[in-house]
PDB file of C-alpha atoms in Angstrom:
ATOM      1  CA  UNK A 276     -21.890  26.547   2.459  1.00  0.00           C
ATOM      2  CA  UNK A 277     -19.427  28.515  -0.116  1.00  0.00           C
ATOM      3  CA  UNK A 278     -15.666  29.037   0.198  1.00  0.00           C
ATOM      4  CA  UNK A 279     -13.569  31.349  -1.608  1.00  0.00           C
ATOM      5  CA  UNK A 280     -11.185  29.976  -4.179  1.00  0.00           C
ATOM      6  CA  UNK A 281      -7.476  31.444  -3.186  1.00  0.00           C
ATOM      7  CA  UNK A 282      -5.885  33.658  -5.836  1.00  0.00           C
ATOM      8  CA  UNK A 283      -3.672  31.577  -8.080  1.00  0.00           C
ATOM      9  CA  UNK A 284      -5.449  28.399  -8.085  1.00  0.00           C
ATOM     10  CA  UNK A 285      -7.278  26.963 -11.100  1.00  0.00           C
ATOM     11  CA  UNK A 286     -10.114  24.721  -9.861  1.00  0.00           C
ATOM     12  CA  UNK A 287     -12.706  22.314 -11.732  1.00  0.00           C
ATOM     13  CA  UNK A 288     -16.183  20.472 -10.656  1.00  0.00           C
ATOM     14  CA  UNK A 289     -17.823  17.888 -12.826  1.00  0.00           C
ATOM     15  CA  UNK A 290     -20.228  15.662 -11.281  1.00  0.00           C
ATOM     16  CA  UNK A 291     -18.722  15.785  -7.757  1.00  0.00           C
ATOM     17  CA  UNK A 292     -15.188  15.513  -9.032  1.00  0.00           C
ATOM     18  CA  UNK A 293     -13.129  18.234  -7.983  1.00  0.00           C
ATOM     19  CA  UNK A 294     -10.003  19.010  -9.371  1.00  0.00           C
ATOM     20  CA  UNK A 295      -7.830  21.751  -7.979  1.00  0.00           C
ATOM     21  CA  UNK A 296      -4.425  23.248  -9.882  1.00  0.00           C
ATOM     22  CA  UNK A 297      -1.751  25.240  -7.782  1.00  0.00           C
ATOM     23  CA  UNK A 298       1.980  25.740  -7.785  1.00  0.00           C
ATOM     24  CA  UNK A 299       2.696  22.339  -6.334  1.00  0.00           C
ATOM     25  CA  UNK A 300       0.419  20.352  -8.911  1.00  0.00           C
ATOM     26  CA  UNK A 301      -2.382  18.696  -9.042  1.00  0.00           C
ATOM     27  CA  UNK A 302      -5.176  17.327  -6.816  1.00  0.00           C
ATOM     28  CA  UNK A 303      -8.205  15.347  -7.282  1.00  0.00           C
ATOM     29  CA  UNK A 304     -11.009  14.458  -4.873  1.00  0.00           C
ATOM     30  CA  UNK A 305     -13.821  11.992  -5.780  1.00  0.00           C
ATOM     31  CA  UNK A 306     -17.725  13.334  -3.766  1.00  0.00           C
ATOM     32  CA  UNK A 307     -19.828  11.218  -5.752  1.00  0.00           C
ATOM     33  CA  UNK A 308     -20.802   8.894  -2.556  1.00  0.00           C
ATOM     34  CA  UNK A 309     -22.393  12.530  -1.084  1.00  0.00           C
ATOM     35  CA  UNK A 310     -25.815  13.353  -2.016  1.00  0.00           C
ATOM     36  CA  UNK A 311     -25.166  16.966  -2.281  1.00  0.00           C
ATOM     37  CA  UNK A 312     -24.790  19.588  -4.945  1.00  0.00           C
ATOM     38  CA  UNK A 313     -21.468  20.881  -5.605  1.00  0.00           C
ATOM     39  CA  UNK A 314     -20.770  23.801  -8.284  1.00  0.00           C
ATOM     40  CA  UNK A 315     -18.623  26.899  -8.800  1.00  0.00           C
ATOM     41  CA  UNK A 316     -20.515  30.336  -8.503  1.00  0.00           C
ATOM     42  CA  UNK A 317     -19.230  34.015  -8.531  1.00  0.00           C
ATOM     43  CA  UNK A 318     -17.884  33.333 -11.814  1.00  0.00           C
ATOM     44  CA  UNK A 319     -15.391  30.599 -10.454  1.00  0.00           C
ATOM     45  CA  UNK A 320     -14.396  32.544  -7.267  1.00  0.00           C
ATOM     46  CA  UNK A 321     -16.643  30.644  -5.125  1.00  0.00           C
ATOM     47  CA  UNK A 322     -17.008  27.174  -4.345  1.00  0.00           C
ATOM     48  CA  UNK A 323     -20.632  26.283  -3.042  1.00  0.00           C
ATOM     49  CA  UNK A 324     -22.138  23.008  -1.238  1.00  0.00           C
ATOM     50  CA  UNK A 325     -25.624  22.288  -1.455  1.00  0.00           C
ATOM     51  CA  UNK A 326     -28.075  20.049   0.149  1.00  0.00           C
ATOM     52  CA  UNK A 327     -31.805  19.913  -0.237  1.00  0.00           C
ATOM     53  CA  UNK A 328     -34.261  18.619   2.754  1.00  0.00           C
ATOM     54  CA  UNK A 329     -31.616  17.791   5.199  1.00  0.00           C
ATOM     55  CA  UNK A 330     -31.547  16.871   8.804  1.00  0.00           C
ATOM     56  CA  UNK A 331     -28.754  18.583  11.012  1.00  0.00           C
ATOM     57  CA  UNK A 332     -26.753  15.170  11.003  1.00  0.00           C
ATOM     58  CA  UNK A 333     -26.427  15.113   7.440  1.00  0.00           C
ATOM     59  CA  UNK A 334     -26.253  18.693   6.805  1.00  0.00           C
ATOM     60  CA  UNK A 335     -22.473  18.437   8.630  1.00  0.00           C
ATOM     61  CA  UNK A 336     -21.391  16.871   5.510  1.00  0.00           C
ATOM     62  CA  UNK A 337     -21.417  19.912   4.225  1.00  0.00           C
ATOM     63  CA  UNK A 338     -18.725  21.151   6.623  1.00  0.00           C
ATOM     64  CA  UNK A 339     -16.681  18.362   6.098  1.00  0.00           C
ATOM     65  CA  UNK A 340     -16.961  18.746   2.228  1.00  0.00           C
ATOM     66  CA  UNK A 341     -15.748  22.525   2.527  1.00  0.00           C
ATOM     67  CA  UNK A 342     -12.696  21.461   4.949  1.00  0.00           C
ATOM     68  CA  UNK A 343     -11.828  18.703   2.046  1.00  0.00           C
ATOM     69  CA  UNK A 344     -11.772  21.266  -0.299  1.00  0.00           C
ATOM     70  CA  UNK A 345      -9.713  24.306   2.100  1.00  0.00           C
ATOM     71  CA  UNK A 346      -7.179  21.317   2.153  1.00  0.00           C
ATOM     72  CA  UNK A 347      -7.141  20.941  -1.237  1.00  0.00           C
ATOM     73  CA  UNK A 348      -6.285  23.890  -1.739  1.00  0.00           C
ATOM     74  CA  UNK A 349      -3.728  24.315   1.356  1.00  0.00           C
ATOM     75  CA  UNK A 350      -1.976  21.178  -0.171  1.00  0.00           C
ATOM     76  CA  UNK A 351      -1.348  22.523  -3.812  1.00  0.00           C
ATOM     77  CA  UNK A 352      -0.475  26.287  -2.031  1.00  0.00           C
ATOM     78  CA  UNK A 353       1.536  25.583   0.792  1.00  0.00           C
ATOM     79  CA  UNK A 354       2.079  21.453   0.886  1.00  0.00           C
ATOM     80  CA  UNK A 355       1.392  19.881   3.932  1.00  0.00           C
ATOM     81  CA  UNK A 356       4.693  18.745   6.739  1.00  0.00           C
ATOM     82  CA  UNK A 357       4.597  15.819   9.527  1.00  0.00           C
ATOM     83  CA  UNK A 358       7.857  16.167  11.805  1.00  0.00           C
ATOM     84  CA  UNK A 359       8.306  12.643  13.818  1.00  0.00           C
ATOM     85  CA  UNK A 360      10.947  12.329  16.274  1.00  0.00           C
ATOM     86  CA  UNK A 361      12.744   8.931  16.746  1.00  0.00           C
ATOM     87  CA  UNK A 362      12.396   8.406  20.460  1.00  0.00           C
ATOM     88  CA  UNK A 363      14.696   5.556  22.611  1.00  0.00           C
ATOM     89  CA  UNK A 364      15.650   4.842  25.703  1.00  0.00           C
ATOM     90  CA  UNK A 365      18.706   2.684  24.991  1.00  0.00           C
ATOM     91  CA  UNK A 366      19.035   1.393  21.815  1.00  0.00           C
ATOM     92  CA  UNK A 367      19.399   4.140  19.099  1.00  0.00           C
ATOM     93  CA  UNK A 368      16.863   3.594  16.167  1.00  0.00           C
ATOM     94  CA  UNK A 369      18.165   4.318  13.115  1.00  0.00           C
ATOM     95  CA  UNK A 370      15.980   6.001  10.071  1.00  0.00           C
ATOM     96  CA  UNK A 371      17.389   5.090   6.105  1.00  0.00           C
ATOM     97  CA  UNK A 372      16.027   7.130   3.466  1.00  0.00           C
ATOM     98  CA  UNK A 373      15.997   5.245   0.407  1.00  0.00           C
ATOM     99  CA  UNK A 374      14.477   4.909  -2.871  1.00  0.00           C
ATOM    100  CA  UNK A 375      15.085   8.748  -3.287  1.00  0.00           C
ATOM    101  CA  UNK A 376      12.655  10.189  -0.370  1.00  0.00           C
ATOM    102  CA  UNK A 377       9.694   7.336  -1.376  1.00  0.00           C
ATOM    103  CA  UNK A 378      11.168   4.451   1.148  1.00  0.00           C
ATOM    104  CA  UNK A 379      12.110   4.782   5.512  1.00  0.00           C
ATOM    105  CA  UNK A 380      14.027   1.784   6.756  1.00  0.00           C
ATOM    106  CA  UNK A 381      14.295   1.536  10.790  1.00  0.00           C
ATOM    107  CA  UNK A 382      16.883  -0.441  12.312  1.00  0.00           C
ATOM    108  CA  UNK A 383      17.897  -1.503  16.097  1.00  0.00           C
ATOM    109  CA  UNK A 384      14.311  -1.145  17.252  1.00  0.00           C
ATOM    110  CA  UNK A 385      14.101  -2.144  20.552  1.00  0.00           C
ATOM    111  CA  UNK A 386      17.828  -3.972  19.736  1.00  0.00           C
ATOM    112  CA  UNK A 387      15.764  -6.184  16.878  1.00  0.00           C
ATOM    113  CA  UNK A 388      17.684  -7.287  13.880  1.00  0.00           C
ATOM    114  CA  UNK A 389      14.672  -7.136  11.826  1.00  0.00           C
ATOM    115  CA  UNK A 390      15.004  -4.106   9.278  1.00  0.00           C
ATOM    116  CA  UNK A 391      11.308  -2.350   8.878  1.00  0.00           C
ATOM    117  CA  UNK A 392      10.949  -0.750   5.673  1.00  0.00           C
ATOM    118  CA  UNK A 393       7.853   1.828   5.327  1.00  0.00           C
ATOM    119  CA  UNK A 394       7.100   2.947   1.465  1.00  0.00           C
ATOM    120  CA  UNK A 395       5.381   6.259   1.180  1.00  0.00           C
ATOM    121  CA  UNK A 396       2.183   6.607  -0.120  1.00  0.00           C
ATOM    122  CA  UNK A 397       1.638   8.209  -3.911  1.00  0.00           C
ATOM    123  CA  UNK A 398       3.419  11.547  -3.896  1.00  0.00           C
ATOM    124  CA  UNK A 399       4.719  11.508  -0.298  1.00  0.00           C
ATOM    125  CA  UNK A 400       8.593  12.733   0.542  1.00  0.00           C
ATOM    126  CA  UNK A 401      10.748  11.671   3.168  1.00  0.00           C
ATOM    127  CA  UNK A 402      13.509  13.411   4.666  1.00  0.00           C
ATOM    128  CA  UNK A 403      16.227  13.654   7.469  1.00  0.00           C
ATOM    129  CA  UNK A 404      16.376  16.691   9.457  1.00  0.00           C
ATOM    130  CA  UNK A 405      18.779  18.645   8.998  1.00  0.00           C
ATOM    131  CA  UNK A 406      18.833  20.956  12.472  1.00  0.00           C
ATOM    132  CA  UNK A 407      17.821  18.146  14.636  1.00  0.00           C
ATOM    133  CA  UNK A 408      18.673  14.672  15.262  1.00  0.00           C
ATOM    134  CA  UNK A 409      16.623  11.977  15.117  1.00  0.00           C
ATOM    135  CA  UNK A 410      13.576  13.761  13.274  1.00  0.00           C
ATOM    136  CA  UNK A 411      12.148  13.164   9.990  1.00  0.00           C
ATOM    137  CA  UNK A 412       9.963  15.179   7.930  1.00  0.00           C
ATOM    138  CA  UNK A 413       7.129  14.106   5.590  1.00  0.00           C
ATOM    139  CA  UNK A 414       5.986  15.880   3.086  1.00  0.00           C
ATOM    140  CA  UNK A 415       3.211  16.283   0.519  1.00  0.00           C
ATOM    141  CA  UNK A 416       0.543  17.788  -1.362  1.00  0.00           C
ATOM    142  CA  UNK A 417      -2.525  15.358  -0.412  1.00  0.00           C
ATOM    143  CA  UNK A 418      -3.230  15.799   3.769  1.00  0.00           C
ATOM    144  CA  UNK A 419      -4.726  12.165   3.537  1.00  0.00           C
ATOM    145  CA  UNK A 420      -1.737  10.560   1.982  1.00  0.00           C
ATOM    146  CA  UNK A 421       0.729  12.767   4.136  1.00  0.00           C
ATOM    147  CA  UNK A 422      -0.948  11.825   6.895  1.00  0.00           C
ATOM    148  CA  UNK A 423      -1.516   7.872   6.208  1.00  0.00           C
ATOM    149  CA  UNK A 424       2.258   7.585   5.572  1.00  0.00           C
ATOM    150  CA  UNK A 425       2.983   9.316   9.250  1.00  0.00           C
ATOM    151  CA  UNK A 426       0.363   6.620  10.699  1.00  0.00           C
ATOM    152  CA  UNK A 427       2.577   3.872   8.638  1.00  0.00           C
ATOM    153  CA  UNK A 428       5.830   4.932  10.071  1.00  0.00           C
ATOM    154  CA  UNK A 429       4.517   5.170  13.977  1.00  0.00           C
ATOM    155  CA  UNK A 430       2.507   1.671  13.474  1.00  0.00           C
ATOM    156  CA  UNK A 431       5.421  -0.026  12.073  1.00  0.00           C
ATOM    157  CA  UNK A 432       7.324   0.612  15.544  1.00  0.00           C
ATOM    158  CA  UNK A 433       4.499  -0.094  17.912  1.00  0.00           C
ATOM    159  CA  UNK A 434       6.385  -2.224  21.456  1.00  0.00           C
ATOM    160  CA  UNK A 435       4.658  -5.654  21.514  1.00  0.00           C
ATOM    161  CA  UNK A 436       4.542  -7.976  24.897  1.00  0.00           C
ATOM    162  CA  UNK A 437       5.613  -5.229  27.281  1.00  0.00           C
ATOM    163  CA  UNK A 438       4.293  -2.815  29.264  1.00  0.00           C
ATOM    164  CA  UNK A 439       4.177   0.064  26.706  1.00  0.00           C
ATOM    165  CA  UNK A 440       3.970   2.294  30.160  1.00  0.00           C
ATOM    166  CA  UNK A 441       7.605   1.419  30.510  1.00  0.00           C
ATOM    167  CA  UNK A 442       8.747   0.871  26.873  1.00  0.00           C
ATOM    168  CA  UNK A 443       8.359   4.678  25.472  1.00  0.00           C
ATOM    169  CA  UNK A 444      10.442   3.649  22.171  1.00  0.00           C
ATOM    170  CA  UNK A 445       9.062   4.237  18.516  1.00  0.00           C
ATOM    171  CA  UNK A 446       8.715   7.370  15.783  1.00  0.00           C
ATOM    172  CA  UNK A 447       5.881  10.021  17.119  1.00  0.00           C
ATOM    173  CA  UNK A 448       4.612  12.923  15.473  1.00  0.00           C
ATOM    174  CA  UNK A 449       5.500  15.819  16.896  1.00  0.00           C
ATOM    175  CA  UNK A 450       3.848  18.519  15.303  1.00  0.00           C
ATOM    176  CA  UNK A 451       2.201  18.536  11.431  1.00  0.00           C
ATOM    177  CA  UNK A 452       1.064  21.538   9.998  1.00  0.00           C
ATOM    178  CA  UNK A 453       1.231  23.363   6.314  1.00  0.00           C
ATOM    179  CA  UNK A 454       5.011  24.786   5.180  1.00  0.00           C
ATOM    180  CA  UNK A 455       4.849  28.310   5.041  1.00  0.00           C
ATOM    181  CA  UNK A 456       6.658  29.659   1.840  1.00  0.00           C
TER     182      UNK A 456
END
């Protein structure tokens, strides 16, 4: 397997470490629990993935290892965006961004008085909407740590003892994608 390295991006392999260097910073990404061969051919154009005596099973690594890599580079290019909308039926939930983008604190969930704060992962923004109400949008460079601070959010308002048929509340995603510049 062999991508192309996008124009603009500096990017590094040494022993299954790859490091990739675009206009929003700086990603890492440890392979070293893969037994495959990674290296940069093509005179650092090209990004190839090796594997010697495979069956088709572990040969989709591969695949996988390529994706991991197109959203490195996605992440320090474009940046990847979750948009989750605060859904209710009667008691408004109400999102706090604190801590400068790095902290969400729901309130009246469900008409609790128990505040739920949510801390972003490493290098993960928060923000209000500003067009629509009751969305917020995370942002970041690193699609695992984007994503793993949406999952945070929706898990901290998850209805417990009811019929969850009935009880729609919580914070869903409602699309994710990359931010087009």
């Amino acid at each position: 397997e062999s991508i192309k390295v996008p124009k603009g991006i500096k990017i590094s392999i040494k022993s299954k470490i790859v490091e990739v260097e675009g206009k929003h910073g700086k990603l890492r990404r440890d392979f070293k629990h893969l037994p495959i061969e990674l290296y940069l051919a093509n005179s650092g154009h090209e990004v190839r993935a090796k594997m010697y005596f495979a069956k088709s099973k572990q040969l989709s690594m591969l695949r996988s290892v390529c994706s991991h890599i197109n959203n490195l580079f996605d992440g320090v290019q474009k940046k990847f965006e979750y948009k989750m909308r605060l859904v209710y039926a009667h008691f408004p939930i109400n999102a706090t961004i604190t801590n400068g983008g790095k902290t969400v604190e729901i309130r009246n969930f469900l008409g609790e008085k128990r505040v739920r704060t949510i801390n972003m992962l490493e290098g993960v923004k928060v923000e209000k909407s500003t067009g629509t109400k009751d969305e917020i949008i995370i942002t970041g460079t690193d699609i695992d740590c984007t994503s793993r601070s949406a999952a945070l959010v929706r898990q901290s308002c998850l209805v417990k003892d009811k019929d969850i048929r009935k009880f729609l509340d919580g914070v869903y995603v409602s699309s994710h994608g990359t931010l087009e510049d």
